[in-house]
CSV table of C-alpha atoms in Angstrom, one decimal:
chain,number,residue,atom,x,y,z
A,8,MET,CA,0.0,0.0,0.0
A,9,SER,CA,1.3,3.5,-0.8
A,10,THR,CA,2.0,5.5,2.3
A,11,THR,CA,2.2,8.9,0.5
A,12,SER,CA,-1.4,9.8,1.1
A,13,LEU,CA,-1.7,8.4,4.6
A,14,THR,CA,-2.2,10.6,7.7
A,15,THR,CA,0.3,10.2,10.6
A,16,ASN,CA,-2.2,8.2,12.6
A,17,GLU,CA,-2.9,5.8,9.7
A,18,TYR,CA,0.8,5.4,9.0
A,19,ASN,CA,1.5,4.6,12.7
A,20,LEU,CA,-1.4,2.2,12.8
A,21,LEU,CA,-0.2,0.3,9.7
A,22,SER,CA,3.4,0.2,11.2
A,23,ALA,CA,2.0,-1.3,14.4
A,24,ALA,CA,0.1,-4.0,12.5
A,25,GLU,CA,3.2,-4.8,10.4
A,26,SER,CA,5.4,-5.1,13.4
A,27,THR,CA,3.0,-7.6,15.0
A,28,ALA,CA,2.7,-9.6,11.9
A,29,LYS,CA,6.5,-9.9,11.6
A,30,SER,CA,6.7,-10.9,15.2
A,31,SER,CA,4.0,-13.6,14.7
A,32,ALA,CA,6.0,-14.9,11.7
A,33,ALA,CA,9.2,-15.2,13.8
A,34,THR,CA,7.5,-17.1,16.6
A,35,SER,CA,5.6,-19.5,14.4
A,36,GLY,CA,8.9,-20.6,12.9
A,37,SER,CA,9.8,-22.3,16.2
A,38,SER,CA,7.5,-25.2,17.0
A,39,SER,CA,6.6,-25.5,20.6
A,40,SER,CA,5.4,-29.1,20.0
A,41,SER,CA,8.8,-30.3,18.8
A,42,SER,CA,10.5,-28.6,21.8
A,43,SER,CA,8.1,-30.3,24.1
A,44,SER,CA,8.8,-33.6,22.5
A,45,THR,CA,12.5,-33.1,22.8
A,46,SER,CA,12.1,-32.2,26.5
A,47,SER,CA,10.0,-35.3,27.2
A,48,THR,CA,12.6,-37.6,25.5
A,49,ALA,CA,15.4,-35.9,27.4
A,50,ALA,CA,13.6,-36.4,30.7
A,51,LEU,CA,13.2,-40.1,30.1
A,52,SER,CA,16.8,-40.5,28.9
A,53,SER,CA,18.0,-38.7,32.1
A,54,LEU,CA,16.0,-41.0,34.3
A,55,ALA,CA,17.4,-44.1,32.5
A,56,ASN,CA,20.9,-42.7,33.0
A,57,ASN,CA,20.2,-42.2,36.7
A,58,TYR,CA,19.1,-45.8,36.8
A,59,THR,CA,22.3,-47.0,35.2
A,60,THR,CA,24.5,-44.7,37.4
A,61,PHE,CA,22.7,-45.9,40.6
A,62,LEU,CA,23.4,-49.6,39.7
A,63,THR,CA,27.0,-48.8,39.0
A,64,LEU,CA,27.5,-47.0,42.3
A,65,LEU,CA,25.8,-49.8,44.2
A,66,THR,CA,27.9,-52.6,42.7
A,67,THR,CA,31.1,-50.5,43.2
A,68,GLN,CA,30.1,-49.9,46.8
A,69,LEU,CA,29.7,-53.6,47.4
A,70,GLN,CA,33.0,-54.5,45.8
A,71,HIS,CA,35.0,-52.0,47.8
A,72,GLN,CA,33.3,-52.1,51.2
A,73,ASP,CA,35.4,-52.7,54.3
A,74,PRO,CA,35.3,-56.4,55.1
A,75,SER,CA,35.6,-55.6,58.8
A,76,SER,CA,32.6,-53.2,58.6
A,77,PRO,CA,30.3,-54.4,55.8
A,78,MET,CA,27.2,-52.6,54.8
A,79,SER,CA,24.3,-53.3,57.2
A,80,SER,CA,21.4,-55.2,55.8
A,81,ASP,CA,19.1,-52.3,56.5
A,82,SER,CA,21.2,-49.9,54.4
A,83,PHE,CA,21.5,-52.5,51.6
A,84,THR,CA,17.8,-53.2,51.6
A,85,SER,CA,17.0,-49.4,51.5
A,86,GLU,CA,19.3,-48.9,48.5
A,87,LEU,CA,17.7,-51.9,46.7
A,88,VAL,CA,14.3,-50.4,47.2
A,89,GLN,CA,15.5,-47.1,45.7
A,90,PHE,CA,17.0,-49.0,42.8
A,91,ALA,CA,13.7,-50.9,42.2
A,92,GLY,CA,11.8,-47.6,42.3
A,93,VAL,CA,13.9,-45.9,39.7
A,94,GLU,CA,13.7,-49.0,37.4
A,95,GLN,CA,9.9,-49.1,37.8
A,96,GLN,CA,9.7,-45.4,37.0
A,97,VAL,CA,11.6,-45.9,33.7
A,98,GLN,CA,9.3,-48.7,32.7
A,99,THR,CA,6.1,-46.7,33.7
A,100,ASN,CA,7.2,-43.8,31.5
A,101,SER,CA,7.9,-46.1,28.6
A,102,LYS,CA,4.4,-47.8,28.9
A,103,LEU,CA,2.7,-44.4,29.2
A,104,SER,CA,4.4,-43.2,26.0
A,105,SER,CA,3.0,-46.3,24.3
A,106,LEU,CA,-0.5,-45.7,25.6
A,107,ILE,CA,-0.4,-42.0,24.4
A,108,SER,CA,0.7,-43.1,21.0
A,109,LEU,CA,-2.2,-45.6,20.7
A,110,ASN,CA,-4.7,-43.0,21.8
A,111,GLU,CA,-3.3,-40.5,19.2
A,112,SER,CA,-3.7,-43.1,16.5
A,113,GLY,CA,-7.3,-43.6,17.3
A,114,GLN,CA,-7.9,-39.8,17.5
A,115,LEU,CA,-6.2,-39.4,14.1
A,116,SER,CA,-8.6,-41.9,12.5
A,117,ALA,CA,-11.6,-40.2,14.0
A,118,ASP,CA,-10.5,-36.7,13.1
A,119,SER,CA,-9.8,-37.6,9.5
A,120,ALA,CA,-13.5,-37.3,8.8
A,121,LEU,CA,-13.0,-33.5,9.1
A,122,VAL,CA,-11.0,-33.4,5.9
A,123,GLY,CA,-12.8,-31.3,3.3
A,124,SER,CA,-14.7,-29.3,6.0
A,125,GLN,CA,-14.6,-25.5,6.4
A,126,ALA,CA,-13.0,-24.5,9.7
A,127,THR,CA,-12.7,-21.3,11.7
A,128,ALA,CA,-9.8,-20.8,14.1
A,129,ASN,CA,-8.4,-18.3,16.6
A,130,SER,CA,-5.0,-18.2,15.0
A,131,THR,CA,-2.5,-15.7,13.6
A,132,THR,CA,-1.7,-18.2,10.9
A,133,LEU,CA,-3.6,-17.2,7.7
A,134,PRO,CA,-4.0,-20.1,5.2
A,135,LEU,CA,-3.9,-19.0,1.6
A,136,GLN,CA,-5.7,-21.7,-0.4
A,137,ASN,CA,-6.4,-21.5,-4.1
A,138,SER,CA,-5.3,-17.8,-4.1
A,139,SER,CA,-7.9,-16.9,-1.4
A,140,ALA,CA,-7.8,-16.2,2.3
A,141,THR,CA,-10.4,-14.9,4.7
A,142,LEU,CA,-10.5,-13.5,8.2
A,143,ASN,CA,-13.3,-12.1,10.3
A,144,TYR,CA,-13.1,-9.5,13.0
A,145,LYS,CA,-15.5,-7.5,15.1
A,146,GLY,CA,-15.6,-3.7,14.8
A,147,SER,CA,-17.7,-0.6,15.4
A,148,SER,CA,-19.2,1.6,12.8
A,149,GLY,CA,-16.6,3.9,11.2
A,150,GLN,CA,-13.6,2.3,13.1
A,151,THR,CA,-10.3,2.4,11.2
A,152,VAL,CA,-8.6,-1.0,11.1
A,153,ALA,CA,-5.2,-2.0,9.8
A,154,ILE,CA,-4.5,-5.5,8.5
A,155,ALA,CA,-0.9,-6.7,7.8
A,156,VAL,CA,0.2,-10.0,6.3
A,157,SER,CA,3.7,-11.4,6.5
A,158,ASN,CA,5.4,-14.3,4.8
A,159,SER,CA,7.4,-16.9,6.8
A,160,ALA,CA,10.6,-14.9,6.3
A,161,GLY,CA,9.0,-11.9,8.2
A,162,THR,CA,8.6,-9.8,5.1
A,163,ILE,CA,5.3,-7.8,4.8
A,164,VAL,CA,3.6,-8.8,1.6
A,165,LYS,CA,0.2,-7.2,2.1
A,166,ASP,CA,-1.3,-4.5,4.2
A,167,ASP,CA,-4.6,-2.8,4.1
A,168,LEU,CA,-6.5,0.0,5.9
A,169,VAL,CA,-10.3,-0.6,6.1
A,170,THR,CA,-13.2,1.1,7.7
A,171,ALA,CA,-15.2,-1.3,9.8
A,172,SER,CA,-18.9,-1.6,10.2
A,173,SER,CA,-20.7,-2.5,13.4
A,174,GLY,CA,-20.5,-6.2,14.2
A,175,THR,CA,-18.6,-8.9,12.4
A,176,ASN,CA,-16.6,-7.8,9.4
A,177,THR,CA,-15.0,-10.0,6.7
A,178,TRP,CA,-11.7,-9.3,5.0
A,179,THR,CA,-10.8,-11.4,2.0
A,180,TRP,CA,-7.3,-11.5,0.4
A,181,ASP,CA,-6.8,-12.6,-3.2
A,182,GLY,CA,-3.2,-13.7,-2.7
A,183,THR,CA,-1.6,-10.7,-4.4
A,184,ASP,CA,1.1,-8.6,-2.7
A,185,ASN,CA,1.2,-4.8,-2.4
A,186,ASN,CA,2.6,-4.6,-5.9
A,187,GLY,CA,-0.1,-6.8,-7.5
A,188,ASN,CA,2.1,-9.9,-7.8
A,189,LYS,CA,0.3,-13.2,-7.2
A,190,LEU,CA,1.8,-15.2,-4.3
A,191,SER,CA,2.0,-18.9,-3.8
A,192,ASP,CA,-0.5,-20.7,-1.5
A,193,GLY,CA,0.7,-21.5,2.0
A,194,ALA,CA,0.9,-20.2,5.5
A,195,TYR,CA,1.1,-16.5,6.2
A,196,SER,CA,1.1,-14.5,9.5
A,197,VAL,CA,-1.5,-11.8,10.0
A,198,ALA,CA,-2.2,-9.0,12.5
A,199,VAL,CA,-5.2,-6.8,12.9
A,200,LYS,CA,-4.9,-3.5,14.8
A,201,THR,CA,-6.9,-0.4,15.5
A,202,MET,CA,-6.3,3.0,17.1
A,203,ASP,CA,-8.2,5.0,19.7
A,204,SER,CA,-8.7,8.8,19.7
A,205,SER,CA,-5.5,9.3,21.7
A,206,GLY,CA,-3.4,7.6,19.1
A,207,ASN,CA,-2.9,4.4,21.1
A,208,THR,CA,-2.9,1.2,19.0
A,209,SER,CA,-4.5,-2.1,20.2
A,210,ASP,CA,-5.1,-5.6,18.8
A,211,VAL,CA,-8.4,-6.5,17.3
A,212,SER,CA,-9.5,-10.1,17.9
A,213,PHE,CA,-10.1,-12.1,14.7
A,214,THR,CA,-10.5,-15.6,13.3
A,215,VAL,CA,-9.2,-17.1,10.2
A,216,THR,CA,-11.1,-19.5,7.9
A,217,GLY,CA,-9.9,-22.3,5.6
A,218,THR,CA,-10.6,-25.7,4.2
A,219,ILE,CA,-9.2,-28.7,6.2
A,220,THR,CA,-7.0,-30.7,3.8
A,221,GLY,CA,-5.4,-33.1,6.4
A,222,ILE,CA,-5.0,-34.1,10.0
A,223,GLN,CA,-1.7,-34.8,11.7
A,224,THR,CA,-0.5,-35.7,15.2
A,225,GLY,CA,1.2,-33.1,17.3
A,226,THR,CA,3.0,-33.6,20.6
A,227,ASN,CA,0.4,-31.9,22.8
A,228,ASP,CA,-2.6,-31.6,20.4
A,229,MET,CA,-3.9,-32.9,17.1
A,230,GLU,CA,-3.3,-30.5,14.3
A,231,VAL,CA,-5.3,-29.6,11.2
A,232,GLN,CA,-3.7,-28.8,7.9
A,233,MET,CA,-5.2,-26.1,5.7
A,234,GLY,CA,-3.1,-26.4,2.6
A,235,GLY,CA,0.4,-25.3,3.6
A,236,ALA,CA,-0.8,-24.0,7.0
A,237,THR,CA,-0.8,-26.1,10.2
A,238,ILE,CA,-3.1,-25.1,13.1
A,239,PRO,CA,-3.6,-26.8,16.5
A,240,MET,CA,-7.0,-28.5,16.8
A,241,SER,CA,-7.5,-26.6,20.1
A,242,GLN,CA,-7.6,-23.3,18.2
A,243,LEU,CA,-10.6,-24.3,16.1
A,244,VAL,CA,-13.8,-22.6,17.1
A,245,ASN,CA,-16.1,-23.9,14.4
A,246,VAL,CA,-16.2,-26.6,11.8
A,247,SER,CA,-18.9,-26.9,9.1
A,248,SER,CA,-19.1,-29.7,6.7
A,249,THR,CA,-20.9,-28.4,3.6
A,250,SER,CA,-19.6,-31.0,1.2
A,251,LYS,CA,-21.4,-33.8,3.0
A,252,SER,CA,-24.8,-32.1,3.0
A,253,SER,CA,-24.5,-31.3,-0.8
A,254,SER,CA,-23.6,-34.9,-1.5
A,255,SER,CA,-26.6,-36.0,0.5
A,256,SER,CA,-28.9,-33.7,-1.5
A,257,SER,CA,-27.4,-35.1,-4.7
A,258,SER,CA,-28.0,-38.7,-3.6
A,259,SER,CA,-31.6,-37.8,-2.6
A,260,SER,CA,-32.2,-36.2,-6.0
A,261,ASP,CA,-30.9,-39.3,-7.8
A,262,THR,CA,-33.3,-41.6,-5.8
A,263,ASP,CA,-36.3,-39.5,-6.8
A,264,THR,CA,-35.4,-39.7,-10.5
A,265,ASP,CA,-35.0,-43.5,-10.3
A,266,THR,CA,-38.4,-43.9,-8.6
A,267,SER,CA,-40.2,-41.8,-11.2
A,268,SER,CA,-38.6,-43.8,-14.0
A,269,THR,CA,-39.7,-47.1,-12.4
A,270,GLY,CA,-43.2,-45.8,-12.1
A,271,SER,CA,-43.5,-44.9,-15.8
């Protein structure tokens, strides 16, 4: 968007939206689910190492104890109990991981029925599919709202200043950048900002909409794929399956035609 005809407030508002969009792009690059998975694996590995270290210390202690003052049976029994406790904890963690994996497989099969549905999510990830992306935000009549879109590299590719109407507003992006070039489908980061009469900027809550093209397992949550965008299932606020209802209507229509043919 050209900034030559913008007022100072409009320019500041756009700059604030662009800054937030860039920040969202930077944070979305680091996956919290993968770091959580690494942390969980490291914890189990540490516990297993403690188990091995404890066994080594115990056997070394037995080998080098003073024959004239051997370890008392109470102390030996206490150390064996600790050793058994650590061993049991390692096995429990391993079994728990297996149970979680089985549960996720079942959830993946169930959620695969959502593929092809239209979904709305509370996410800063804007899915561009078939050169189209949509977000909805709530505004008041006459309110000036800035929308900024960034690619994964943190470069602003699209920004827009719009005047909101009262209630829910819809903003649709045709996938072209500020210079009119068509961009490839995928995941983009988006920010929506407004400004009060004192010149203070604030975030405007919004939702993004897209078509679910796949389901995958995350570490802490199932994830939906909307083309090249991946959004945690917990961020979905609405899922509507229009394709199934249309196929149902088509099937019903075919049945009526067959019945009338039989009658004649």
